[in-house]
Short mmCIF file of C-alpha atoms in Angstrom, two decimals:
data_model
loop_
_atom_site.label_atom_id
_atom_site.label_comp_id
_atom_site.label_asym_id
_atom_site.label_seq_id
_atom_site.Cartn_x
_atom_site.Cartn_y
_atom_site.Cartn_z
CA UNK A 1 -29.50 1.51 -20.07
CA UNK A 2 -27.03 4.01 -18.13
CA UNK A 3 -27.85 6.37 -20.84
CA UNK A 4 -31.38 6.31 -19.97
CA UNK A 5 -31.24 6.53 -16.50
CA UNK A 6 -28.59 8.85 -16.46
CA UNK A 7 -29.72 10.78 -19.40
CA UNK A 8 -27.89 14.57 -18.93
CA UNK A 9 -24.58 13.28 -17.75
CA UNK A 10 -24.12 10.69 -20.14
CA UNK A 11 -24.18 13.44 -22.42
CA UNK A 12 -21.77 15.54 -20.28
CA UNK A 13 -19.96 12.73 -20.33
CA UNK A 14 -19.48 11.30 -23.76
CA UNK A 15 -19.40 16.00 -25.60
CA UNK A 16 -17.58 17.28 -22.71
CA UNK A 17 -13.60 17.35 -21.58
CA UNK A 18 -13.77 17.14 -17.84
CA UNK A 19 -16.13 16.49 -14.75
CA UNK A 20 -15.63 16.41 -10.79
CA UNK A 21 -16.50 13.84 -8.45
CA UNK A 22 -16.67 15.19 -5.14
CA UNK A 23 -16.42 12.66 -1.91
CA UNK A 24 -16.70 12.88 1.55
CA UNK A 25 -13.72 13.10 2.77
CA UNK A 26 -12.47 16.41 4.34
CA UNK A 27 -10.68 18.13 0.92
CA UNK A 28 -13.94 18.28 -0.13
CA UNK A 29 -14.22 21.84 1.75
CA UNK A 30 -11.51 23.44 -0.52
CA UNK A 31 -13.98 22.63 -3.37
CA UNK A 32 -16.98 24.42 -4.01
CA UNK A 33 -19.40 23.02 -6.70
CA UNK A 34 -21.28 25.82 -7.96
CA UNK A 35 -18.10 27.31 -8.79
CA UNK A 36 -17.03 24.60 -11.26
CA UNK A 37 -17.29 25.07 -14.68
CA UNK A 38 -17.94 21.50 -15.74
CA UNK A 39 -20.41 18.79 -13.97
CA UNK A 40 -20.13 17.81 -10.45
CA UNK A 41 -20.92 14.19 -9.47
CA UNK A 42 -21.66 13.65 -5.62
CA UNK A 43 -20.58 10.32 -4.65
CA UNK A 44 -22.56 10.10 -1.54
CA UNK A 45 -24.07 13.31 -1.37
CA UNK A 46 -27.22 14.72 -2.49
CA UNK A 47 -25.60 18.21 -1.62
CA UNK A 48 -22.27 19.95 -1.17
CA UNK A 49 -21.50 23.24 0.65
CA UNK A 50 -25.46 23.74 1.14
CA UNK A 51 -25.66 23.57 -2.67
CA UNK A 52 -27.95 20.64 -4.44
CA UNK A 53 -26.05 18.48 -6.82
CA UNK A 54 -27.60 18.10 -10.45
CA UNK A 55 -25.92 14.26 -9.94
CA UNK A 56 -25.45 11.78 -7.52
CA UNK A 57 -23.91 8.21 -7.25
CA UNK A 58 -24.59 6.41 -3.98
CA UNK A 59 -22.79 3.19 -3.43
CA UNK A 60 -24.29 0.51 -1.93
CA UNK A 61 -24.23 0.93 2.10
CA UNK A 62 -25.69 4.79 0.69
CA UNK A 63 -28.64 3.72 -1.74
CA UNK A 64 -30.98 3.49 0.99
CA UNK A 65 -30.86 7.78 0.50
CA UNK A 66 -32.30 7.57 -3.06
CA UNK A 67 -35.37 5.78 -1.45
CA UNK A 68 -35.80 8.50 1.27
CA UNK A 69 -35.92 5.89 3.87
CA UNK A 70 -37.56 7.22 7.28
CA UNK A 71 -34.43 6.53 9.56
CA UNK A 72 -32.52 8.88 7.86
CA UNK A 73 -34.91 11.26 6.69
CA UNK A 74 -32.87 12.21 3.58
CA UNK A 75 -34.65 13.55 0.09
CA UNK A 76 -33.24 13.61 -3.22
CA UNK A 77 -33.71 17.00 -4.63
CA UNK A 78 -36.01 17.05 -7.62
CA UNK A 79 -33.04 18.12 -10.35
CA UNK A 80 -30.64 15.62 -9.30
CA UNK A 81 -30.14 12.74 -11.30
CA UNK A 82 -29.19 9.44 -8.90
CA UNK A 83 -27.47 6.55 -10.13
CA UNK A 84 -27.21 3.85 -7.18
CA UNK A 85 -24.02 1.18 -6.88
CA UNK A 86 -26.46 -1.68 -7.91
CA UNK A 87 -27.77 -0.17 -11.18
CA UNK A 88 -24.26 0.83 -12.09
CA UNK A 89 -23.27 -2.80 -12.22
CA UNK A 90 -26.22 -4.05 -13.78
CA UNK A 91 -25.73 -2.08 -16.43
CA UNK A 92 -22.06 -2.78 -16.83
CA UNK A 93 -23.03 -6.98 -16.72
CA UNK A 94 -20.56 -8.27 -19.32
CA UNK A 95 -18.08 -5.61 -19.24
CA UNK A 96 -17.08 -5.15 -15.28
CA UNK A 97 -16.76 -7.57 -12.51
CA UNK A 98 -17.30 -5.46 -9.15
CA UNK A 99 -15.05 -5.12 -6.56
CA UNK A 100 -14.89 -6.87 -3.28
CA UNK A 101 -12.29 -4.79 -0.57
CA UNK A 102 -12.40 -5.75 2.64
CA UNK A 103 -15.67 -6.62 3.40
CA UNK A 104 -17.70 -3.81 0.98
CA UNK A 105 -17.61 -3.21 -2.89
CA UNK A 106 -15.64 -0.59 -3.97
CA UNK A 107 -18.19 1.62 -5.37
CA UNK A 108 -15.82 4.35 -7.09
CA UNK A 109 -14.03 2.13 -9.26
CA UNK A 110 -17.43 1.16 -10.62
CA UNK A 111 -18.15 4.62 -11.20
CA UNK A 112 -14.77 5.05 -13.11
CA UNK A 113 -15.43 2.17 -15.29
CA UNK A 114 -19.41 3.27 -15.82
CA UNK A 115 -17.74 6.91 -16.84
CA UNK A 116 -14.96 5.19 -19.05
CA UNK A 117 -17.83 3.07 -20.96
CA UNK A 118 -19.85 5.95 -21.45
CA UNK A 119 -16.99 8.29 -22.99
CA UNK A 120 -16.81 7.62 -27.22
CA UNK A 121 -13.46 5.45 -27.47
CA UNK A 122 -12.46 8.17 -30.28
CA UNK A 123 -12.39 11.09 -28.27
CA UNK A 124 -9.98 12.31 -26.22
CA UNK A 125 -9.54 11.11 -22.78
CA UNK A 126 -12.29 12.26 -19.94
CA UNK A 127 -10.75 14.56 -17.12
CA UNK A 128 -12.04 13.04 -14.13
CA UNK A 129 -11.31 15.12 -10.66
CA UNK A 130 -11.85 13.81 -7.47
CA UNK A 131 -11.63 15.56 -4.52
CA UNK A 132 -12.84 14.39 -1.14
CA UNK A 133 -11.57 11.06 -1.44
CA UNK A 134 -9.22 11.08 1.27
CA UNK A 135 -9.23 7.56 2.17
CA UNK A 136 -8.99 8.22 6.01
CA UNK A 137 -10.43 6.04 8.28
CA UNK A 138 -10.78 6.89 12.21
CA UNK A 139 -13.16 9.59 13.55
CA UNK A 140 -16.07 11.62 12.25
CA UNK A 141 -13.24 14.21 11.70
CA UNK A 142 -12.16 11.93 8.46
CA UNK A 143 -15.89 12.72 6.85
CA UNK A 144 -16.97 16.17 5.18
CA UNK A 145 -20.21 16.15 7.33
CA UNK A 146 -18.67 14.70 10.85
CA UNK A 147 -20.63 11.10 10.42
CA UNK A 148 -19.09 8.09 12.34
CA UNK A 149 -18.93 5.01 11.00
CA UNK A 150 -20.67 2.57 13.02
CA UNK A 151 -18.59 -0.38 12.71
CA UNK A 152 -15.51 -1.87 14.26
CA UNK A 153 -12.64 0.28 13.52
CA UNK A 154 -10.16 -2.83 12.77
CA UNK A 155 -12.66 -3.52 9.75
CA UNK A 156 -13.15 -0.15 9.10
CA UNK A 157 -9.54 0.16 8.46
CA UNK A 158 -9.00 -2.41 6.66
CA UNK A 159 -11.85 -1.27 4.03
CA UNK A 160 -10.26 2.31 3.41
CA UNK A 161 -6.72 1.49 3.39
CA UNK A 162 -7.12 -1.47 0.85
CA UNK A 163 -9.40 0.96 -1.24
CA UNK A 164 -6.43 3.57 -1.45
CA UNK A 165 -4.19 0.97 -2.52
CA UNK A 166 -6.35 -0.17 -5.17
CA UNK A 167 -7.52 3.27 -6.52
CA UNK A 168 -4.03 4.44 -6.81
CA UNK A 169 -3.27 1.16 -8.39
CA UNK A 170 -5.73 1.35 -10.73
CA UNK A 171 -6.23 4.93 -11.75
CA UNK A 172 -4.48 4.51 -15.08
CA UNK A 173 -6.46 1.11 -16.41
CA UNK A 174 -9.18 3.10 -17.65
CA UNK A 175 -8.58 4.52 -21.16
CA UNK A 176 -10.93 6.97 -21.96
CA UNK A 177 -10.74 8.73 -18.99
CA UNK A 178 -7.57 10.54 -17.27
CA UNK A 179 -8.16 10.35 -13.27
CA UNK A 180 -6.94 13.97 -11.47
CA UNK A 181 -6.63 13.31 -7.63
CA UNK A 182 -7.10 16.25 -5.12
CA UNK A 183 -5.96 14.97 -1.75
CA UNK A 184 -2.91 15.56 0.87
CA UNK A 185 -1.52 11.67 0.13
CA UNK A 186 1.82 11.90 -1.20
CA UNK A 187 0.17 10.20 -4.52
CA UNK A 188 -1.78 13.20 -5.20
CA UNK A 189 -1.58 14.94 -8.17
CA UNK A 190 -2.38 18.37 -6.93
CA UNK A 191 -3.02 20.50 -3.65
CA UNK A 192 -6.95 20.39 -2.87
CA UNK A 193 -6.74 24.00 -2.35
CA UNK A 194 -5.74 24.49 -6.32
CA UNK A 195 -9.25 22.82 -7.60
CA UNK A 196 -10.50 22.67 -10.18
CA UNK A 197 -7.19 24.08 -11.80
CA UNK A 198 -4.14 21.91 -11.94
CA UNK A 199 -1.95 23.88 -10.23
CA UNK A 200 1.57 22.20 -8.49
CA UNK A 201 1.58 23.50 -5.27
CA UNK A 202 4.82 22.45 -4.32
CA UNK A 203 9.14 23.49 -4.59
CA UNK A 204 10.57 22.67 -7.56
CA UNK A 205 11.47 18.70 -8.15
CA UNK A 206 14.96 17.39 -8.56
CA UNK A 207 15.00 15.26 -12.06
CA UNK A 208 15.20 11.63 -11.58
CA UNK A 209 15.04 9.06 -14.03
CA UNK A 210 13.41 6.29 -14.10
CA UNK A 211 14.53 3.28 -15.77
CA UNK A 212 12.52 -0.14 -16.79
CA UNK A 213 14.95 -2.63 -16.55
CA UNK A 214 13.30 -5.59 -19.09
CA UNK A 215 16.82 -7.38 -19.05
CA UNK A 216 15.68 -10.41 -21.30
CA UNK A 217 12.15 -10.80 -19.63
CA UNK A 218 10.87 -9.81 -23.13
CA UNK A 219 12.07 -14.21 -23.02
CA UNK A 220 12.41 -14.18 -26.71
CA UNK A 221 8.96 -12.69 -28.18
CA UNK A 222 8.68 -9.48 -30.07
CA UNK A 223 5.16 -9.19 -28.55
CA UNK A 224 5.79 -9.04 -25.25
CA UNK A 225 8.92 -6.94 -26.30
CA UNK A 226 6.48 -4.29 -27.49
CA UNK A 227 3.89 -4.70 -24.51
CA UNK A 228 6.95 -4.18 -21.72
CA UNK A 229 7.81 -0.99 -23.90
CA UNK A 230 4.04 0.41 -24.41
CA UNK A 231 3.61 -0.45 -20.49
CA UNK A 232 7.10 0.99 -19.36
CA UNK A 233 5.69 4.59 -20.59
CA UNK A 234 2.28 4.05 -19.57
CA UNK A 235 3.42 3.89 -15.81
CA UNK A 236 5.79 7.03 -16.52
CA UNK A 237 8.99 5.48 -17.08
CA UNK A 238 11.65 8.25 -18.63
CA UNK A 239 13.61 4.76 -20.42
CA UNK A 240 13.85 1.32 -20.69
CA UNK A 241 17.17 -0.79 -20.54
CA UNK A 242 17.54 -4.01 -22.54
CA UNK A 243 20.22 -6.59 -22.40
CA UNK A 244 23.09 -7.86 -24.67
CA UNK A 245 25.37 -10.49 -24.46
CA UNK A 246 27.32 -13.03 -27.12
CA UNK A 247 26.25 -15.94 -25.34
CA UNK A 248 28.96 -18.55 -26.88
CA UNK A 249 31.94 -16.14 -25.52
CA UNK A 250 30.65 -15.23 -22.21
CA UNK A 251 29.90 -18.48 -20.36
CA UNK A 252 31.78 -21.59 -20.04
CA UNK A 253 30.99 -24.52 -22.47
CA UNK A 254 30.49 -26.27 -19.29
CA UNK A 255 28.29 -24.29 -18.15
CA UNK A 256 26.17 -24.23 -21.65
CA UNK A 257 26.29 -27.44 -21.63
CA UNK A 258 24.41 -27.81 -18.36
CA UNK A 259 20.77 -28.56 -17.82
CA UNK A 260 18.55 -26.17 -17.78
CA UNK A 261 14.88 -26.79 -18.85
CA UNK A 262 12.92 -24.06 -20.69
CA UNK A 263 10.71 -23.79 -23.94
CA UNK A 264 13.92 -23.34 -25.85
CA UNK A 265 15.49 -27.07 -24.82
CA UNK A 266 16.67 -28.61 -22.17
CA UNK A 267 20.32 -27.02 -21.75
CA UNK A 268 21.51 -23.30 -20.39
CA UNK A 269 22.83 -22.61 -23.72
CA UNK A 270 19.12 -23.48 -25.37
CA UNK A 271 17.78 -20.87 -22.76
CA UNK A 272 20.08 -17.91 -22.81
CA UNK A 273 20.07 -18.36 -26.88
CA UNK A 274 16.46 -18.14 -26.93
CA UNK A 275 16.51 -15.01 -24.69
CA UNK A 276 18.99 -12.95 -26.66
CA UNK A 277 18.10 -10.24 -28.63
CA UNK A 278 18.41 -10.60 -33.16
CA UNK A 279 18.84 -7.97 -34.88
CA UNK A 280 15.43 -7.27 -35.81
CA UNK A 281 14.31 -7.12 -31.97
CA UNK A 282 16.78 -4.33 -31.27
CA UNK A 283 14.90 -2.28 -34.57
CA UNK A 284 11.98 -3.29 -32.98
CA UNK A 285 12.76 -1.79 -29.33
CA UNK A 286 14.12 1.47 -30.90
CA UNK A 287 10.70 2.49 -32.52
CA UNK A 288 8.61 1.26 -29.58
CA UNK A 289 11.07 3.40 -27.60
CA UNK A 290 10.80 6.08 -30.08
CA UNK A 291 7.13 6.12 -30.65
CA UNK A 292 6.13 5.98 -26.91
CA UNK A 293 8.74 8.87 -26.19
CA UNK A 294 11.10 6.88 -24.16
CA UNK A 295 14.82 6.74 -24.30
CA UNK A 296 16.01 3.34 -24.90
CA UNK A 297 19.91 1.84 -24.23
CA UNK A 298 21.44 -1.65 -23.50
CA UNK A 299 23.61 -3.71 -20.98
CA UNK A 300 26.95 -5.03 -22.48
CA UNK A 301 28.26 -7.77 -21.25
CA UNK A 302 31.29 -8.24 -23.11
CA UNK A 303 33.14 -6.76 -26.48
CA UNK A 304 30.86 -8.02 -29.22
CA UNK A 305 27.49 -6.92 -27.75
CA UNK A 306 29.39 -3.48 -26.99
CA UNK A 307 30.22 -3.28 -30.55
CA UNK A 308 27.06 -3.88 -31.63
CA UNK A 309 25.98 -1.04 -29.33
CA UNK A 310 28.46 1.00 -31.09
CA UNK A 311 28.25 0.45 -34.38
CA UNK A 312 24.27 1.30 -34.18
CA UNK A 313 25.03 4.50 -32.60
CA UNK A 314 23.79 4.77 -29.29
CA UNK A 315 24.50 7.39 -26.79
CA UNK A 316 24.26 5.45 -23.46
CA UNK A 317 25.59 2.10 -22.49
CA UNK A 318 25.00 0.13 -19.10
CA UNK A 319 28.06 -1.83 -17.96
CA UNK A 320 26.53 -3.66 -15.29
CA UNK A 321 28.10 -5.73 -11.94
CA UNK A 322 27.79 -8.65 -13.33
CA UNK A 323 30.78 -7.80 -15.06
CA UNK A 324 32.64 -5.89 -12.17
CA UNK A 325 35.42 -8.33 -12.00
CA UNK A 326 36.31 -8.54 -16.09
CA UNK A 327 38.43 -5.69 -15.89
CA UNK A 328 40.22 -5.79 -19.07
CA UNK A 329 36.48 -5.48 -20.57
CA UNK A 330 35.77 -2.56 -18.78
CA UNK A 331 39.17 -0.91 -19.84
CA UNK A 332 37.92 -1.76 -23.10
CA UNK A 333 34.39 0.28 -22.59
CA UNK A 334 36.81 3.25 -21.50
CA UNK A 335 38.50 3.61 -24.37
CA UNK A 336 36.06 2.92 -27.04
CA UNK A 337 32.62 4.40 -25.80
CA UNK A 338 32.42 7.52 -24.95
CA UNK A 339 29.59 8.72 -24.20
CA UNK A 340 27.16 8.19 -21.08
CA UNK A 341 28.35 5.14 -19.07
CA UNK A 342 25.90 3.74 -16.45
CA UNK A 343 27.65 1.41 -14.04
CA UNK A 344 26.12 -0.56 -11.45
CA UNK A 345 28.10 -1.66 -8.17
CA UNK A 346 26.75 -4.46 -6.97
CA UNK A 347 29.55 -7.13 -5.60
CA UNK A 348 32.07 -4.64 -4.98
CA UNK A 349 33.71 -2.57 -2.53
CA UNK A 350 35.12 1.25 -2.68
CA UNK A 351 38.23 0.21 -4.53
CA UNK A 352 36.30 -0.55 -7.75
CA UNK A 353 34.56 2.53 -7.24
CA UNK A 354 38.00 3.95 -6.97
CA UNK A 355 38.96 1.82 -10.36
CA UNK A 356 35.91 3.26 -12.77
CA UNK A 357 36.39 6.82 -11.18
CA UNK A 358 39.84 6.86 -12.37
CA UNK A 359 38.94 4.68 -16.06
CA UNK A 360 36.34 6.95 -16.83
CA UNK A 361 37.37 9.98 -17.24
CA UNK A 362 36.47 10.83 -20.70
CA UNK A 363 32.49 9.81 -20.49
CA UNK A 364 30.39 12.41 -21.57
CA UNK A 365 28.70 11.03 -17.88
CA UNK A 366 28.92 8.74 -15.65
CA UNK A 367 26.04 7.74 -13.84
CA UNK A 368 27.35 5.23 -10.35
CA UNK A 369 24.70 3.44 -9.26
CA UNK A 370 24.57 1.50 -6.13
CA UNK A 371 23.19 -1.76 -6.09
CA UNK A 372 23.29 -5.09 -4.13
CA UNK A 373 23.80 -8.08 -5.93
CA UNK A 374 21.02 -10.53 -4.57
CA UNK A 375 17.75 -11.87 -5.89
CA UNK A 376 15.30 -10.34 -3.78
CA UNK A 377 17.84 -8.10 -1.55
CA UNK A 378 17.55 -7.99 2.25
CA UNK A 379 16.40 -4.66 3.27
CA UNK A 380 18.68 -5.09 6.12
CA UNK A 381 21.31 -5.30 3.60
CA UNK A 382 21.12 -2.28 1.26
CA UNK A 383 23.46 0.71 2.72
CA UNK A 384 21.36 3.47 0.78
CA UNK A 385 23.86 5.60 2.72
CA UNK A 386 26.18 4.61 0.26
CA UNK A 387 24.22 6.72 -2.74
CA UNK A 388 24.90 9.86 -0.69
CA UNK A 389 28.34 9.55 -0.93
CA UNK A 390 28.12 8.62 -4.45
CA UNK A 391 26.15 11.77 -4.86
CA UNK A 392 29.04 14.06 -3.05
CA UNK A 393 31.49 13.21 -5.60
CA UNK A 394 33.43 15.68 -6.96
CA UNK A 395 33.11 15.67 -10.22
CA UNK A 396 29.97 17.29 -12.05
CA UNK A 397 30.27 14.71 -14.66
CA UNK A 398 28.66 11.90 -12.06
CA UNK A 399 25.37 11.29 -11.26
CA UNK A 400 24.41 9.03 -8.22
CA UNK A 401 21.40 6.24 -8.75
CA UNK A 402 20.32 2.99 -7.66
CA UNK A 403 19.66 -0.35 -9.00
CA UNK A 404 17.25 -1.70 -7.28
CA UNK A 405 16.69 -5.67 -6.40
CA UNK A 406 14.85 -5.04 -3.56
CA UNK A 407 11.05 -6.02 -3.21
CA UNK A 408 8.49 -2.93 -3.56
CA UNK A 409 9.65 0.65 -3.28
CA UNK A 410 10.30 1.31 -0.33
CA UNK A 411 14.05 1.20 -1.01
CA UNK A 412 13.77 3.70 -4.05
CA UNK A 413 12.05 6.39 -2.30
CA UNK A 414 14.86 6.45 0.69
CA UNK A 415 17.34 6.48 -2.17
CA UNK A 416 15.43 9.91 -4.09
CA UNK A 417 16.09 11.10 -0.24
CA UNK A 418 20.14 10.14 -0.05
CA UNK A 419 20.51 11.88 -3.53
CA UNK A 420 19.94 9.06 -6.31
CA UNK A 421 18.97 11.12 -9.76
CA UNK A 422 18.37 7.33 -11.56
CA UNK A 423 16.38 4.36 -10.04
CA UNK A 424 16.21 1.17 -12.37
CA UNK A 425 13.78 -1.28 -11.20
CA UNK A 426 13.44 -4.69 -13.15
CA UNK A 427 10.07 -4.94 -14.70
CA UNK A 428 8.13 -7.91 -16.66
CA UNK A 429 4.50 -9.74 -17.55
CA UNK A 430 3.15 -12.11 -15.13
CA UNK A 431 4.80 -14.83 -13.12
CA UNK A 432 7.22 -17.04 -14.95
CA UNK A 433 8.64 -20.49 -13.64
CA UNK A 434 11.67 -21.31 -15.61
CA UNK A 435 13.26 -17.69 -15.43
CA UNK A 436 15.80 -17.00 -13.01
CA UNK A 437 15.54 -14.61 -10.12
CA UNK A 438 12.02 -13.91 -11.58
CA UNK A 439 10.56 -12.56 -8.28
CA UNK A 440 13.01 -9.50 -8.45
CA UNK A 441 10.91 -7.96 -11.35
CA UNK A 442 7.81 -5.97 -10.93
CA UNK A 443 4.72 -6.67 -13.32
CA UNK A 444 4.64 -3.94 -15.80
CA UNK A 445 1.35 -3.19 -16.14
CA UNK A 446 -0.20 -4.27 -11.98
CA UNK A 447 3.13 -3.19 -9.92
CA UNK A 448 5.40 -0.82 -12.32
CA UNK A 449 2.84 2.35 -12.56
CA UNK A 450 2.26 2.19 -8.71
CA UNK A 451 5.87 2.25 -7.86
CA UNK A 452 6.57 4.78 -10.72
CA UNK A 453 3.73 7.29 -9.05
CA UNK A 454 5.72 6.77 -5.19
CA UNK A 455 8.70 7.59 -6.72
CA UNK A 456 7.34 10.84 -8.41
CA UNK A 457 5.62 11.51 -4.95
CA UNK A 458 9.24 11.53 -3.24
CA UNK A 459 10.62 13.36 -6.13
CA UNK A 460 7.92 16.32 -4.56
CA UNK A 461 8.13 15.47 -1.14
CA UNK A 462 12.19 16.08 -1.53
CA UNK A 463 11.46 19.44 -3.13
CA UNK A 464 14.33 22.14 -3.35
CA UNK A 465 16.90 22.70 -0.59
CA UNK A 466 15.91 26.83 -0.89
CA UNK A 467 14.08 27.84 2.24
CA UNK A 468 11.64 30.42 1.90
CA UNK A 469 7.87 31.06 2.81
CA UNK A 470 5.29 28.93 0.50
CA UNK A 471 1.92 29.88 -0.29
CA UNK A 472 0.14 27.33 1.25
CA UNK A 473 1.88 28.22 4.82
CA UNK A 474 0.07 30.13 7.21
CA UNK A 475 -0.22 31.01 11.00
CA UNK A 476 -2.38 28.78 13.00
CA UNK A 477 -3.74 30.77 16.23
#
């Protein structure tokens, strides 16, 4: 049906690599579409630049245009193909469910998903630019051809600040096509003035890693081991962190022994056995790691998980503050591993950072990340100062991070400002009652890629400490 009424760019669509979809928002006038070399989709506009478009999507407060209706006294040229909001969803009946924001649909998404159904699942992924798409709200200044919006500007607001949110969140859902955004939000892939080329506009960005912290939320299942992997690099994660600890040795029998209800039984020692890694798991992580280019190490708790992290070769071990306070463990770590050391300091005070600055001396590296232990942390409570310092160390063998328990992201992108070249945020599936400190974690696949692209947005935004003149700069008279 789409096909049909849509007949040339459905073929664009499903034999060519990339399209634009120019808006109306004001980095549309850096584009010009009879200069691209690919199709050019007007969503909301019949014409752009005093040039016709060959194709135009209206949403639904726009269709009105494709019926020429008298009170605005707009035609549709004769070689432009329309596709209106309420087609669009017809045809995708079955296989889309539209989208309510605010109080309108959120026509571009259906676009997305009527582009993604019409690209062949065995080709490669669909460039999609969009430029125009500014997701401003205000003043006529905020639209490409200096039209108000006639409707309170509370609502108003509402409507185009929950659409960013939702675009940005869910840009990378759609597999057969790869989303490009043209725009001055720091979640923009590329400077406006660059299109169609993807060209970073920008100073060069520091290197920070990311980390998915899946702890034990994989809660026992090699499925959802693999799906927090596959999702961990699908949201741009540079590793993922796993946990290990020998759960007879580390707690208390009193404490195992203590109730604690989960699908495992009804005791702690039922639920931490049940979350704990075998053998096979761990082989399992390392070619999910491997495969989806993603480096992979572990927390050790204590000297028999550590061994196991040694004797399987790994590069990188985490010795995290929950352990702070076992020091003869940690003098243990020193001496035996020897390569990168990642050490969280949550719980302490600058005398244990004093304590592993003069333990580890013979790391390869030692990465110091700060970190508050509580489950969500305060962000009245987190000191991000204290990275900077951490980051003004002396010794070229540290690097400065942060392990982050706060809620959102917020925290992260203050700490790529104060110097932090690792972040490790907590991530999992769903909402799970009988884990502990659940709500710390992000959801791998509807919060992880959004906090992921902020972070990368900082990582530009921070640029290099070299001052010189850019190319974008210029006099304003």
């Amino acid at each position: 049906m789409v096909a049909e009424a849509w007949p040339k760019l459905a073929e664009a669509v499903r034999h060519g690599t990339s399209l634009t979809i120019v808006g109306r928002g004001p980095s549309a006038r850096f584009a010009r579409a009879n200069d691209a070399p690919h199709p050019v989709i007007g969503y909301n506009l019949l014409a752009h630049q005093g040039t016709p478009l060959r194709f135009a999507f209206l949403s639904r407060a726009h269709e009105l245009l494709a019926a020429g209706s008298t009170s605005t006294q707009v035609s549709v040229p004769a070689d432009c193909e329309v596709l209106t909001e309420s087609k669009a969803e017809a045809a995708l009946q079955g296989h889309y469910s539209p989208l309510t924001v605010g109080s309108i649909h959120f026509g571009l998404m259906t676009l997305l998903t009527l582009l993604n159904e019409l690209r062949d699942d065995t080709a490669q992924p669909l460039t999609v630019r969009l430029v125009g798409f500014d997701f401003r709200s205000y003043s006529s200044d905020d639209d490409l051809e200096k039209q108000t919006r006639g409707r309170d500007w509370r609502q108003v607001s509402v409507d185009v600040s929950s659409q960013r949110e939702l675009f940005f969140s869910l840009r990378t859902q759609l597999s057969r096509i790869r989303t490009v955004h043209y725009g001055f939000d720091p979640r923009s892939d590329y400077d406006p003035r660059s299109w169609p080329a993807e060209v970073l506009q920008t100073s060069a960005r520091p290197a920070v890693e990311v980390v998915a912290e899946i702890t034990t939320n994989h809660l026992g299942s090699s499925d959802r081991l693999r799906e927090l992997i596959r999702g961990a690099a699908t949201a741009g994660a540079d590793a993922v962190k796993l946990q290990m600890r020998d759960v007879l040795s580390f707690y208390t029998a009193e404490k195992l022994a203590s109730p604690y209800e989960s699908p495992f039984g009804h005791t702690f020692l039922d639920y931490r056995r049940g979350l704990e890694l075998s053998d096979a798991q761990i082989d399992i992580a390392v070619d999910e790691a491997r495969a989806n280019g993603l480096s992979l190490f572990f927390s050790a708790l204590d000297e028999i998980s550590l061994r196991r992290i040694l004797d399987r070769g790994f590069s990188r071990v985490k010795l995290p503050s929950t352990i702070s306070e076992r020091r003869k463990f940690l003098q243990f770590a020193s001496d035996e591993f020897l390569g990168e050391v990642v050490i969280s300091t949550g719980m302490t005070d600058a005398d244990y950072e004093q304590f592993v600055l003069d333990r580890f001396k013979r790391q390869s590296r030692l990465f110091l990340l700060h970190c508050i232990s509580a489950y969500p942390a305060w962000p009245g409570d987190l000191n991000l100062a204290v990275i900077n310092r951490y980051s003004k160390i002396d010794d070229p063998r540290v690097v400065a991070g942060y392990s982050s328990h706060d809620i959102g992201s917020d925290a992260s992108i203050l700490a790529v400002g104060a110097g932090a070249r690792m972040l490790e945020k907590h991530i999992k599936i769903g909402a799970t009652d009988w884990v502990h400190f659940d709500d710390t974690a992000m959801d791998v696949h509807a919060e992880f890629p959004d906090y992921v692209r902020r972070v990368r947005a900082a990582e530009g935004m921070l640029g290099s400490d070299e001052k010189r003149v850019l190319p974008s700069e210029h006099h304003k008279y």
